[in-house]
Amino acid sequence: MSGPLEGITVLDMSRVLAGPWAGQLLADLGARVIKIEHPKRGDDTRGWGPPWLAEHLEKGQDDAERVAAYFLCANRGKQSLAVDIATEGGQELVRSLAKGADILLENFKVGGLARYGLDYASLRAINPRLIGCSVTGFGQDGPYAHRAGYDFMIQAMGGLMSLSGEPDGMPMKTGVAITDVMTGLYAAVGVLAALQERARTGRGQHIDLALLDVQVATLANQALNALVEGQSPQRHGNAHPNIVPYQAFACADGHLVLTVGNDTQFTRFADMLGHPEWAEDPAYATNAARVGNREVLVSLIQPILLERDRDDWLNEMEARGIPAGPINTLTEVFDDPQVRHRGLRRTLPSGDLEVPQVANPLRFDGKSATSEVAPPRLGQDSDAILAEMGLTRDDIARLRRAGVVR
């Protein structure tokens, strides 16, 4: 599909989630993204199932054709070139592609691509306009640079888990690999900035992006809470460290999330509960006072909310302009009227299959920036890309017999 990045070519040599997430975003924005994968196993996440897109393999297919839902979440809009970069022939193919590429995405360990002569410095020597983005666990330098990094351990090391979970329970990770996703977003931002810089200078540059750096940078208000107070914030479960009442509450038949963000909203909330005097009480009149008297105020609110069903409360809060919402399962999310209206659930055709997708949230002039091309099968575009590079059918067949490409 066309888009703001039409005419930009990306070599996506990344795997798993952070790098591929960035590549998918660039594809959604109109870039041509060529995903470089190992001919036999492809991206690691192709095998991270169940669930699988197709449970039953056709006769003659191998496991690489049984694609996991995990792979499908981050590889929309890409072409797949299955090439073994450990071979001289494979290395030459990647170098040839790099000559005409604009962006290189990779998440090999530090120095991992250098042994193949495919690191950014080597490729920039043949294409000074190339922009490189290296995603690693800990960055290109420092005492941990040699370590592998995965989202879960980075959430732990980067402090996020210390903030998640009930105060008297075990520290918890998030239900989504949020550090990987945020790193993918930062990668896309960095690449777009480098493209703008290249428009002025004519030269590319290298972006060094670490999961740990992203995790620490996205601690947001909690990081500043720690730096200002000089001590580590404590876990508050579903409550907010700086706003009250801003947490989950039990109702007669379930739970809701209440997010009272200012004193005016609290006044309306107190009136709804039949206690307008709370808004005038110095102990609760301001957010700072409510934070200081959190336990007492919550103990007053909770028994009242238990008197009625969740949806009864939510309807009244909606009418009074008090922000609150249900705790939806993912099935309920995709059935939600607003989510349905915004078209966030998509399907893309791929052969005889319909591939489920979640739309890109960006809209340009009312049009969703979501690629209409389904995530590729392993090596799906190898022949077309190689032919475009000038290789003949005989050349491609020879490379295939040698195991260089799939």
XYZ file of C-alpha atoms in Angstrom:
406
model
C 0.000 0.000 0.000
C 1.096 3.601 -0.549
C 1.822 5.820 2.426
C 4.147 8.486 3.816
C 7.164 6.161 3.470
C 6.468 5.015 -0.084
C 9.790 4.560 -1.885
C 11.715 3.666 1.281
C 13.242 0.181 1.449
C 13.908 -1.550 4.762
C 16.042 -4.650 5.311
C 14.528 -6.237 8.398
C 17.097 -8.648 9.819
C 15.434 -8.690 13.227
C 13.564 -11.488 14.961
C 11.019 -12.001 17.751
C 9.164 -8.767 18.648
C 10.960 -5.431 19.178
C 12.662 -5.194 15.769
C 9.815 -6.799 13.805
C 7.347 -4.457 15.523
C 9.331 -1.500 14.186
C 9.483 -3.113 10.744
C 5.732 -3.680 10.702
C 5.084 -0.060 11.629
C 7.332 1.112 8.790
C 5.506 -1.251 6.416
C 2.161 0.135 7.579
C 3.491 3.603 6.738
C 4.213 2.517 3.183
C 7.831 1.348 3.245
C 8.890 -1.778 1.412
C 10.112 -4.117 4.139
C 12.163 -7.154 3.117
C 12.359 -9.595 6.008
C 15.569 -11.638 5.929
C 14.944 -15.070 7.469
C 16.829 -18.316 7.893
C 15.767 -20.760 5.144
C 14.872 -23.581 7.543
C 13.528 -22.055 10.739
C 12.724 -18.470 9.823
C 11.901 -15.989 12.554
C 11.906 -17.700 15.963
C 8.301 -16.688 16.567
C 7.001 -18.726 13.618
C 7.241 -21.674 16.016
C 6.038 -19.922 19.184
C 2.680 -21.690 19.313
C 0.056 -22.769 19.917
C -2.148 -21.128 18.881
C -1.450 -21.679 15.181
C -3.131 -20.028 12.233
C -3.702 -23.461 10.664
C -3.766 -26.464 12.987
C -3.420 -29.086 10.264
C -0.542 -29.160 7.811
C -1.120 -30.079 4.236
C 0.745 -33.134 3.001
C 4.329 -32.252 2.219
C 4.463 -29.084 4.329
C 7.017 -28.732 7.100
C 6.671 -27.066 10.480
C 7.780 -23.708 9.071
C 4.416 -23.486 7.280
C 2.488 -23.837 10.551
C 2.587 -20.213 11.602
C 2.090 -19.143 15.206
C -0.211 -16.285 16.130
C 2.809 -14.643 17.767
C 4.548 -14.254 14.383
C 1.400 -12.830 12.838
C 1.243 -9.953 15.322
C 4.429 -8.237 14.098
C 5.089 -9.054 10.452
C 2.233 -7.615 8.415
C 3.106 -5.895 5.157
C 6.521 -7.526 4.698
C 8.176 -9.648 2.039
C 10.076 -12.747 3.168
C 13.465 -13.540 1.658
C 14.762 -16.791 3.126
C 18.563 -16.693 2.873
C 21.360 -18.287 4.883
C 23.688 -15.436 5.827
C 26.250 -17.930 7.146
C 27.107 -18.743 3.505
C 29.193 -16.569 1.220
C 26.415 -16.592 -1.342
C 23.889 -15.423 1.229
C 26.174 -12.668 2.446
C 26.647 -11.416 -1.096
C 22.892 -11.312 -1.634
C 22.358 -9.211 1.507
C 25.186 -6.854 0.531
C 23.617 -6.408 -2.891
C 20.274 -5.570 -1.300
C 21.929 -3.167 1.127
C 23.328 -1.124 -1.749
C 19.838 0.023 -2.626
C 18.269 -0.013 0.836
C 17.465 2.950 3.060
C 17.194 1.285 6.464
C 18.686 -1.761 8.181
C 16.897 -3.176 11.237
C 18.738 -5.872 13.194
C 18.765 -7.367 16.674
C 21.799 -9.639 16.632
C 24.035 -9.746 19.672
C 26.776 -7.128 19.684
C 29.262 -8.127 16.986
C 26.982 -10.888 15.698
C 26.664 -9.523 12.166
C 30.291 -8.429 11.944
C 31.493 -12.017 11.566
C 29.469 -12.204 8.359
C 30.596 -8.809 7.128
C 26.993 -7.604 7.387
C 27.246 -5.228 10.325
C 26.223 -1.609 9.853
C 29.778 -0.314 9.481
C 30.481 -2.786 6.679
C 27.214 -2.089 4.856
C 27.543 1.660 5.254
C 30.892 1.435 3.489
C 29.050 0.354 0.344
C 26.006 2.584 0.939
C 26.778 5.798 2.885
C 23.057 6.712 2.833
C 22.070 3.590 4.754
C 20.479 4.122 8.176
C 21.104 1.348 10.679
C 19.115 0.528 13.818
C 20.554 -2.112 16.147
C 18.218 -3.391 18.867
C 19.906 -5.281 21.708
C 19.180 -6.056 25.323
C 21.769 -3.715 26.799
C 23.234 -1.596 24.014
C 26.457 -1.612 22.017
C 28.719 -0.815 24.994
C 28.893 -1.181 28.756
C 29.491 -4.120 31.111
C 26.332 -5.971 29.973
C 26.699 -5.350 26.240
C 27.567 -8.992 25.530
C 24.442 -10.362 27.245
C 21.278 -11.502 25.514
C 18.176 -9.640 26.628
C 14.528 -10.701 26.683
C 11.525 -8.602 27.605
C 10.692 -10.488 30.820
C 14.160 -10.164 32.322
C 14.377 -6.526 31.233
C 11.081 -5.746 32.967
C 12.684 -7.217 36.083
C 16.079 -5.520 35.765
C 14.599 -2.221 34.609
C 12.302 -1.790 37.611
C 8.892 -2.295 36.019
C 8.159 -5.507 37.914
C 8.940 -3.815 41.223
C 5.981 -1.532 40.510
C 3.506 -4.205 39.367
C 1.491 -6.547 41.555
C -0.222 -6.377 44.917
C 1.751 -4.828 47.788
C 1.944 -8.121 49.676
C 2.326 -10.351 46.600
C 5.032 -11.277 44.137
C 6.317 -8.605 41.740
C 4.580 -9.119 38.379
C 5.393 -8.617 34.723
C 2.849 -7.103 32.387
C 0.541 -9.364 30.372
C 2.094 -8.107 27.112
C 5.815 -7.826 26.282
C 5.504 -4.092 26.678
C 9.254 -3.371 26.726
C 9.638 -5.014 23.326
C 6.680 -3.073 21.941
C 7.958 0.241 23.297
C 11.415 -0.506 21.931
C 9.871 -1.121 18.518
C 8.119 2.236 18.701
C 11.332 4.021 19.721
C 13.134 2.278 16.860
C 10.599 3.599 14.368
C 10.857 7.110 15.819
C 14.653 6.987 15.617
C 14.604 5.759 12.028
C 12.193 8.496 10.978
C 14.393 11.133 12.620
C 17.455 9.698 10.836
C 15.608 9.869 7.509
C 14.906 13.548 8.129
C 18.573 14.150 8.990
C 19.662 12.281 5.855
C 17.482 14.569 3.757
C 19.718 17.435 4.932
C 23.128 15.746 4.950
C 22.813 12.911 2.437
C 24.334 10.473 4.921
C 22.892 7.743 7.118
C 23.704 7.096 10.748
C 23.562 4.293 13.276
C 20.921 4.066 16.011
C 21.930 2.118 19.126
C 18.753 1.074 20.963
C 18.692 -1.073 24.104
C 15.719 -2.744 25.767
C 17.063 -1.777 29.192
C 17.425 1.876 28.170
C 13.846 1.903 26.880
C 12.514 0.247 30.024
C 14.195 2.776 32.293
C 13.162 5.695 30.060
C 9.502 4.636 30.079
C 9.173 4.412 33.859
C 7.778 7.939 33.439
C 6.268 9.410 36.614
C 7.472 6.482 38.727
C 11.082 7.190 37.802
C 10.675 10.799 38.867
C 8.879 9.719 42.034
C 12.016 7.764 42.927
C 14.446 10.504 41.926
C 12.537 13.250 43.729
C 11.884 11.292 46.925
C 15.177 9.424 46.950
C 13.471 6.103 47.636
C 11.883 3.338 45.587
C 8.119 3.538 45.008
C 6.089 0.688 46.446
C 3.645 -1.556 44.615
C 0.038 -0.393 44.745
C -1.629 -3.223 42.854
C -4.396 -1.659 40.751
C -4.135 1.671 42.536
C -2.211 4.736 41.350
C 0.725 6.071 43.372
C -0.150 9.734 42.748
C -3.938 9.876 42.230
C -6.886 8.820 44.456
C -9.417 7.331 43.798
C -7.797 5.800 40.727
C -8.010 2.016 40.963
C -10.149 -1.094 40.561
C -13.152 -1.568 42.802
C -15.449 -4.545 43.388
C -19.160 -4.198 42.641
C -22.031 -6.570 43.396
C -21.381 -8.685 40.291
C -17.838 -7.860 39.150
C -15.216 -5.153 39.011
C -14.773 -1.739 37.458
C -11.898 0.666 37.118
C -12.430 4.181 38.458
C -10.120 6.962 37.222
C -10.978 10.186 39.017
C -8.355 12.535 37.622
C -9.202 15.887 39.201
C -11.079 17.545 42.049
C -14.100 18.460 39.925
C -14.611 14.833 38.986
C -14.265 13.844 42.635
C -16.987 16.315 43.564
C -19.357 14.657 41.098
C -18.299 11.212 42.299
C -18.883 12.040 45.962
C -22.325 13.438 45.114
C -23.183 10.262 43.187
C -22.311 8.128 46.222
C -24.559 10.258 48.421
C -21.696 11.969 50.258
C -21.320 15.457 48.798
C -19.670 16.544 52.049
C -16.514 14.623 51.080
C -15.722 17.241 48.460
C -15.646 19.920 51.168
C -13.770 17.885 53.756
C -10.107 19.025 53.969
C -9.135 15.342 54.220
C -10.482 14.650 50.696
C -11.049 17.982 48.937
C -7.799 17.902 46.964
C -5.956 15.083 45.270
C -2.937 15.582 47.541
C -5.190 15.207 50.565
C -6.842 12.121 49.106
C -3.450 10.517 48.455
C -2.509 11.183 52.068
C -5.745 9.642 53.300
C -5.968 6.887 50.700
C -6.754 3.959 52.990
C -9.569 5.701 54.841
C -11.213 7.051 51.687
C -11.033 3.751 49.816
C -12.546 1.976 52.815
C -15.495 4.395 52.619
C -15.981 4.006 48.873
C -15.731 0.242 48.554
C -18.801 -0.885 50.556
C -21.027 1.588 48.682
C -19.935 0.276 45.271
C -20.683 -3.280 46.441
C -24.364 -2.358 46.765
C -25.045 -2.254 43.001
C -24.079 -4.129 39.837
C -21.103 -2.993 37.789
C -23.026 -1.860 34.728
C -25.508 0.114 36.852
C -22.614 2.104 38.286
C -20.913 2.503 34.903
C -24.078 3.854 33.311
C -24.534 6.408 36.056
C -20.879 7.419 35.976
C -21.111 7.907 32.223
C -24.146 10.143 32.683
C -22.353 12.205 35.345
C -19.061 12.521 33.456
C -17.087 10.383 35.887
C -14.393 8.393 34.003
C -14.662 4.653 34.619
C -14.713 1.445 32.648
C -15.149 -2.327 32.779
C -12.253 -4.772 32.987
C -12.756 -6.505 29.664
C -11.394 -9.821 28.501
C -9.830 -9.719 25.030
C -12.932 -11.333 23.561
C -14.985 -8.535 25.080
C -12.499 -5.958 23.800
C -13.005 -6.978 20.171
C -16.787 -7.011 20.681
C -16.772 -3.533 22.215
C -18.872 -1.079 20.154
C -16.116 1.569 20.069
C -13.440 -0.947 19.067
C -15.736 -2.305 16.359
C -16.544 1.192 15.119
C -12.853 2.088 14.858
C -12.161 -1.044 12.834
C -9.380 -2.339 15.057
C -10.099 -5.967 14.200
C -9.029 -6.779 10.658
C -8.578 -9.822 8.454
C -6.145 -10.061 5.558
C -6.326 -12.708 2.816
C -3.399 -15.120 2.457
C -4.081 -17.867 -0.056
C -7.081 -19.804 1.226
C -6.712 -18.376 4.732
C -8.045 -15.258 6.402
C -5.352 -13.874 8.700
C -6.623 -11.983 11.778
C -4.888 -8.683 12.489
C -5.146 -5.688 14.794
C -5.147 -2.377 12.938
C -2.425 0.221 13.280
C -3.897 2.977 15.488
C -2.503 5.759 13.268
C -4.939 7.437 10.906
C -4.016 9.923 8.189
C -6.902 12.082 6.966
C -9.286 9.518 8.396
C -7.639 6.526 6.727
C -6.057 3.775 8.816
C -2.326 3.298 8.277
C -2.573 -0.486 8.170
C -0.929 -2.567 5.463
C -3.290 -4.713 3.448
C -0.611 -7.388 2.949
C -0.750 -10.411 5.251
C 2.350 -11.617 7.112
C 4.408 -13.673 4.651
C 5.021 -17.398 4.532
C 8.683 -18.302 4.967
C 10.537 -17.512 1.742
C 7.312 -16.484 0.049
C 8.972 -13.663 -1.897
C 12.446 -15.108 -2.408
C 12.069 -15.806 -6.132
C 10.549 -12.412 -6.905
C 13.188 -10.476 -4.961
C 16.077 -12.457 -6.439
C 14.712 -12.046 -9.967
C 14.410 -8.318 -9.349
C 18.106 -8.341 -8.423
C 18.908 -9.802 -11.825
C 19.257 -13.493 -10.988
C 17.975 -15.975 -13.536
C 15.839 -19.009 -12.790
C 18.948 -21.154 -13.113
C 20.807 -18.924 -10.655
C 17.982 -19.195 -8.140
C 17.719 -22.957 -8.581
C 21.452 -23.297 -7.997
C 21.276 -21.240 -4.813
C 18.327 -23.257 -3.623
C 20.130 -26.572 -4.196
C 23.094 -25.220 -2.244
C 20.823 -24.298 0.686
C 21.598 -20.593 0.334
C 17.956 -19.628 -0.223
C 14.556 -21.177 0.218
